[in-house]
GROMACS .gro file of C-alpha atoms in nm:
model
  263
    1MET     CA    1  -0.058   0.011  -0.011
    2ASN     CA    2   0.156   0.326  -0.126
    3GLY     CA    3   0.476   0.145  -0.139
    4ILE     CA    4   0.491   0.121   0.210
    5ASP     CA    5   0.695  -0.204   0.293
    6TRP     CA    6   0.480  -0.360   0.578
    7THR     CA    7   0.689  -0.674   0.641
    8GLU     CA    8   1.021  -0.404   0.702
    9ILE     CA    9   0.817  -0.242   0.949
   10GLU     CA   10   0.685  -0.530   1.152
   11LYS     CA   11   1.032  -0.667   1.208
   12VAL     CA   12   1.077  -0.273   1.321
   13ALA     CA   13   0.802  -0.330   1.565
   14GLU     CA   14   0.868  -0.683   1.700
   15GLN     CA   15   1.229  -0.572   1.763
   16TRP     CA   16   1.127  -0.294   2.001
   17THR     CA   17   0.818  -0.472   2.128
   18ARG     CA   18   1.050  -0.783   2.230
   19GLU     CA   19   1.315  -0.467   2.370
   20ALA     CA   20   1.030  -0.295   2.641
   21GLY     CA   21   0.892  -0.672   2.723
   22ASP     CA   22   1.290  -0.712   2.871
   23ILE     CA   23   1.226  -0.351   3.106
   24VAL     CA   24   0.923  -0.454   3.201
   25LYS     CA   25   1.030  -0.805   3.313
   26GLU     CA   26   1.316  -0.617   3.464
   27SER     CA   27   1.071  -0.352   3.717
   28LEU     CA   28   0.943  -0.685   3.834
   29SER     CA   29   1.198  -0.758   4.062
   30GLU     CA   30   1.185  -0.344   4.124
   31ASN     CA   31   0.904  -0.186   4.358
   32ILE     CA   32   0.662  -0.010   4.113
   33LYS     CA   33   0.452   0.281   4.212
   34VAL     CA   34   0.102   0.258   4.089
   35GLU     CA   35  -0.140   0.505   4.163
   36TRP     CA   36  -0.525   0.493   3.997
   37LYS     CA   37  -0.684   0.740   3.703
   38SER     CA   38  -1.060   0.716   3.657
   39ASN     CA   39  -1.135   0.493   3.954
   40PRO     CA   40  -0.939   0.267   4.216
   41ASP     CA   41  -0.967  -0.043   3.987
   42ASP     CA   42  -0.887   0.145   3.630
   43LEU     CA   43  -0.438   0.138   3.742
   44VAL     CA   44  -0.177   0.244   3.586
   45THR     CA   45   0.195   0.157   3.664
   46GLU     CA   46   0.529   0.425   3.636
   47MET     CA   47   0.619   0.165   3.408
   48ASP     CA   48   0.339   0.137   3.216
   49ARG     CA   49   0.410   0.548   3.112
   50TYR     CA   50   0.828   0.450   3.040
   51VAL     CA   51   0.724   0.163   2.786
   52GLU     CA   52   0.537   0.435   2.607
   53ARG     CA   53   0.732   0.704   2.604
   54PHE     CA   54   0.958   0.441   2.464
   55PHE     CA   55   0.773   0.333   2.202
   56LEU     CA   56   0.737   0.738   2.087
   57GLU     CA   57   1.096   0.809   2.088
   58LYS     CA   58   1.160   0.534   1.817
   59ILE     CA   59   0.899   0.576   1.601
   60GLN     CA   60   1.001   0.989   1.661
   61ALA     CA   61   1.294   0.904   1.545
   62LYS     CA   62   1.267   0.620   1.297
   63TYR     CA   63   0.939   0.782   1.175
   64PRO     CA   64   0.892   1.116   1.189
   65ASN     CA   65   0.589   1.149   1.009
   66HIS     CA   66   0.358   0.936   1.147
   67SER     CA   67   0.143   0.951   1.429
   68PHE     CA   68   0.122   0.806   1.708
   69LEU     CA   69  -0.186   0.645   1.992
   70GLY     CA   70  -0.071   0.585   2.357
   71GLU     CA   71  -0.329   0.504   2.685
   72GLU     CA   72  -0.075   0.694   2.846
   73GLY     CA   73  -0.164   1.028   2.675
   74SER     CA   74   0.196   1.076   2.523
   75GLY     CA   75   0.274   1.201   2.193
   76GLU     CA   76  -0.001   1.479   2.017
   77GLU     CA   77  -0.388   1.427   1.969
   78VAL     CA   78  -0.456   1.204   1.652
   79ALA     CA   79  -0.775   1.312   1.557
   80SER     CA   80  -0.749   1.177   1.237
   81THR     CA   81  -0.710   0.835   1.143
   82LYS     CA   82  -0.516   1.015   0.754
   83GLY     CA   83  -0.166   0.876   0.731
   84THR     CA   84   0.047   0.576   0.904
   85VAL     CA   85  -0.064   0.601   1.313
   86TRP     CA   86   0.085   0.366   1.567
   87ILE     CA   87  -0.181   0.258   1.834
   88ILE     CA   88  -0.023   0.146   2.133
   89ASP     CA   89  -0.090  -0.012   2.493
   90PRO     CA   90   0.209  -0.031   2.673
   91ILE     CA   91   0.091  -0.301   2.936
   92ASP     CA   92  -0.247  -0.363   2.850
   93GLY     CA   93  -0.403  -0.536   3.169
   94THR     CA   94  -0.252  -0.339   3.424
   95THR     CA   95  -0.386  -0.469   3.773
   96ASN     CA   96  -0.295  -0.768   3.649
   97PHE     CA   97   0.073  -0.720   3.602
   98VAL     CA   98   0.014  -0.561   3.953
   99HIS     CA   99  -0.084  -0.796   4.130
  100GLN     CA  100  -0.055  -1.095   3.982
  101GLN     CA  101   0.266  -1.048   3.765
  102PHE     CA  102   0.137  -1.233   3.474
  103ASN     CA  103  -0.163  -1.272   3.184
  104PHE     CA  104  -0.036  -0.912   3.052
  105ALA     CA  105   0.028  -0.775   2.702
  106ILE     CA  106   0.214  -0.534   2.543
  107SER     CA  107   0.001  -0.442   2.212
  108VAL     CA  108   0.111  -0.296   1.930
  109ALA     CA  109  -0.036  -0.186   1.615
  110VAL     CA  110   0.007  -0.014   1.238
  111TYR     CA  111  -0.294   0.172   1.066
  112HIS     CA  112  -0.297   0.307   0.739
  113ASN     CA  113  -0.548   0.553   0.604
  114GLY     CA  114  -0.867   0.345   0.889
  115ILE     CA  115  -0.651  -0.009   0.815
  116GLY     CA  116  -0.456  -0.229   1.013
  117MET     CA  117  -0.176  -0.326   0.882
  118VAL     CA  118   0.074  -0.441   1.136
  119GLY     CA  119  -0.042  -0.571   1.415
  120MET     CA  120   0.128  -0.787   1.724
  121ILE     CA  121   0.050  -0.870   2.056
  122TYR     CA  122   0.351  -0.976   2.323
  123ASN     CA  123   0.194  -1.181   2.643
  124VAL     CA  124   0.573  -1.122   2.831
  125ILE     CA  125   0.564  -1.338   3.108
  126GLY     CA  126   0.363  -1.655   2.896
  127ASN     CA  127   0.593  -1.591   2.595
  128GLU     CA  128   0.386  -1.555   2.370
  129PHE     CA  129   0.368  -1.364   2.024
  130PHE     CA  130   0.116  -1.276   1.859
  131SER     CA  131   0.190  -1.089   1.525
  132ALA     CA  132   0.054  -1.024   1.203
  133VAL     CA  133   0.051  -0.791   0.904
  134ARG     CA  134  -0.240  -0.764   0.653
  135ASN     CA  135  -0.306  -1.043   0.443
  136HIS     CA  136   0.033  -1.132   0.446
  137GLY     CA  137  -0.142  -1.434   0.777
  138ALA     CA  138  -0.127  -1.440   1.178
  139TYR     CA  139   0.110  -1.608   1.408
  140LEU     CA  140   0.193  -1.733   1.695
  141ASN     CA  141   0.622  -1.758   1.789
  142GLY     CA  142   0.672  -1.761   1.411
  143GLU     CA  143   0.437  -2.044   1.372
  144ALA     CA  144   0.099  -2.028   1.107
  145LEU     CA  145  -0.187  -1.963   1.265
  146SER     CA  146  -0.498  -2.187   1.178
  147PRO     CA  147  -0.828  -1.976   1.010
  148LEU     CA  148  -1.116  -1.980   1.265
  149GLU     CA  149  -1.306  -2.341   1.238
  150PRO     CA  150  -1.704  -2.319   1.282
  151VAL     CA  151  -1.827  -2.417   1.607
  152SER     CA  152  -2.216  -2.377   1.802
  153LEU     CA  153  -2.278  -2.175   2.013
  154GLU     CA  154  -2.398  -2.418   2.250
  155LYS     CA  155  -2.040  -2.519   2.226
  156ALA     CA  156  -1.857  -2.141   2.241
  157ILE     CA  157  -1.636  -1.996   2.495
  158ILE     CA  158  -1.679  -1.646   2.590
  159GLY     CA  159  -1.431  -1.434   2.692
  160LEU     CA  160  -1.635  -1.167   3.015
  161ASN     CA  161  -1.562  -1.037   3.284
  162ALA     CA  162  -1.852  -1.098   3.508
  163GLY     CA  163  -1.862  -0.695   3.630
  164TRP     CA  164  -2.030  -0.607   3.323
  165LEU     CA  165  -2.278  -0.949   3.407
  166VAL     CA  166  -2.344  -0.709   3.800
  167THR     CA  167  -2.359  -0.350   3.698
  168ASP     CA  168  -2.599  -0.112   3.721
  169GLY     CA  169  -2.722   0.093   3.439
  170VAL     CA  170  -2.486  -0.145   3.174
  171PRO     CA  171  -2.695  -0.154   2.826
  172GLY     CA  172  -2.853  -0.543   2.794
  173ARG     CA  173  -2.703  -0.700   3.091
  174GLU     CA  174  -2.990  -0.949   3.079
  175ARG     CA  175  -2.912  -1.056   2.756
  176LEU     CA  176  -2.522  -1.119   2.876
  177ALA     CA  177  -2.675  -1.339   3.141
  178ASN     CA  178  -2.857  -1.480   2.910
  179ILE     CA  179  -2.595  -1.552   2.708
  180VAL     CA  180  -2.355  -1.651   2.934
  181ASN     CA  181  -2.671  -1.955   3.029
  182THR     CA  182  -2.617  -1.970   2.699
  183VAL     CA  183  -2.281  -2.071   2.551
  184ARG     CA  184  -2.033  -2.364   2.711
  185GLY     CA  185  -1.842  -2.233   2.890
  186VAL     CA  186  -1.724  -1.845   3.002
  187ARG     CA  187  -1.335  -1.697   3.080
  188SER     CA  188  -1.202  -1.413   3.152
  189TYR     CA  189  -0.866  -1.282   3.167
  190GLY     CA  190  -0.805  -0.891   3.215
  191SER     CA  191  -0.632  -0.784   2.917
  192ALA     CA  192  -0.870  -0.787   2.615
  193ALA     CA  193  -0.534  -0.736   2.371
  194ILE     CA  194  -0.483  -1.088   2.588
  195GLU     CA  195  -0.852  -1.230   2.504
  196ILE     CA  196  -0.874  -1.118   2.158
  197ALA     CA  197  -0.557  -1.307   2.052
  198TYR     CA  198  -0.704  -1.646   2.261
  199VAL     CA  199  -0.977  -1.525   1.987
  200ALA     CA  200  -0.803  -1.569   1.677
  201ALA     CA  201  -0.584  -1.857   1.830
  202GLY     CA  202  -0.885  -1.965   1.826
  203ARG     CA  203  -0.829  -2.095   2.231
  204LEU     CA  204  -1.157  -1.815   2.240
  205ASP     CA  205  -1.462  -1.798   1.999
  206GLY     CA  206  -1.565  -1.453   2.128
  207TYR     CA  207  -1.478  -1.186   2.373
  208ILE     CA  208  -1.786  -0.894   2.502
  209SER     CA  209  -1.654  -0.593   2.677
  210MET     CA  210  -1.894  -0.316   2.675
  211GLY     CA  211  -1.604  -0.018   2.698
  212LEU     CA  212  -1.300   0.013   2.544
  213SER     CA  213  -1.021   0.200   2.388
  214PRO     CA  214  -0.800   0.146   2.090
  215TRP     CA  215  -0.536   0.078   2.246
  216ASP     CA  216  -0.702  -0.232   2.384
  217PHE     CA  217  -0.858  -0.359   2.032
  218ALA     CA  218  -0.636  -0.224   1.732
  219ALA     CA  219  -0.341  -0.445   1.680
  220GLY     CA  220  -0.560  -0.739   1.813
  221LEU     CA  221  -0.776  -0.639   1.487
  222VAL     CA  222  -0.546  -0.732   1.313
  223LEU     CA  223  -0.498  -1.060   1.405
  224LEU     CA  224  -0.871  -1.152   1.374
  225HIS     CA  225  -0.874  -1.058   0.980
  226GLU     CA  226  -0.614  -1.309   0.865
  227VAL     CA  227  -0.778  -1.531   1.029
  228GLY     CA  228  -1.133  -1.493   0.938
  229GLY     CA  229  -1.277  -1.363   1.305
  230THR     CA  230  -1.539  -1.069   1.241
  231TYR     CA  231  -1.535  -0.750   1.489
  232SER     CA  232  -1.801  -0.519   1.546
  233THR     CA  233  -1.935  -0.332   1.847
  234TYR     CA  234  -2.145  -0.487   2.023
  235PRO     CA  235  -2.460  -0.354   1.914
  236GLY     CA  236  -2.287  -0.458   1.521
  237GLU     CA  237  -2.209  -0.140   1.441
  238GLU     CA  238  -1.825  -0.138   1.264
  239LEU     CA  239  -1.571   0.040   1.535
  240ASN     CA  240  -1.410   0.387   1.493
  241ILE     CA  241  -1.023   0.283   1.544
  242LEU     CA  242  -1.015   0.648   1.741
  243GLN     CA  243  -1.310   0.600   1.953
  244SER     CA  244  -1.414   0.488   2.269
  245SER     CA  245  -1.666   0.160   2.260
  246SER     CA  246  -1.754  -0.167   2.371
  247VAL     CA  247  -1.619  -0.418   2.114
  248PHE     CA  248  -1.715  -0.768   2.034
  249VAL     CA  249  -1.526  -1.014   1.900
  250ALA     CA  250  -1.588  -1.330   1.739
  251ASN     CA  251  -1.513  -1.663   1.526
  252PRO     CA  252  -1.764  -1.575   1.238
  253THR     CA  253  -2.030  -1.881   1.298
  254ILE     CA  254  -2.116  -1.764   1.656
  255HIS     CA  255  -2.089  -1.365   1.549
  256GLN     CA  256  -2.429  -1.306   1.456
  257ASP     CA  257  -2.616  -1.559   1.668
  258ILE     CA  258  -2.509  -1.350   1.966
  259LEU     CA  259  -2.609  -1.046   1.846
  260LYS     CA  260  -3.009  -1.162   1.843
  261PHE     CA  261  -2.891  -1.219   2.172
  262ARG     CA  262  -3.010  -0.785   2.181
  263GLU     CA  263  -3.293  -0.841   1.979
   0.00000   0.00000   0.00000
């Protein structure tokens, strides 16, 4: 696209992501300063900010014409999908990072004119590196991920935070409960990026969240595209890569079945 070598950009992004992973792993033996943002459950650490600055500086030095959108607000405000935009979550699953020191990931996506071209999700402690270049397949630690195989709703495993079932004011809460009662099982890993990667890998058949930001799902959408996964808002509308919204990703054979629960 426009003469850009996306495979080369993926190689560079992977190198930076693995370097960032080493930085994060080294920090686990230190006392990490923890703060909260919008509420006491919305944690941020000095390592989140450090890793985001690490990526920003690398990108600005090598790709000065590219834009940067990160969870912690580094870089300039991104108001348009025009051009090349890096969308990064330095630590997705910060609560896990703080309390459990596993099930967190570095999520890196590169979009061009609104289209996801490169995506990678690095489960740092699990040593699982998911990556994809548009129209070149998705991979886990260098092994190609297979296209998603059909699954029935009754045999499906869905990723869903139980908090959405017990929180007042959640749209369609009763419908979510009906979904839980219909599928084979429900799991929650505490990292949207990991859960979306698990859908791409066939470990989960779907994942629903009533509120995610672009850096939570941008990389995962690139993976899903390569294995035939489907994605939308929970009402079934198109996702906006620059806006927060509900997110529903799934094996295509159950995507419409689950959306019908909203009717």
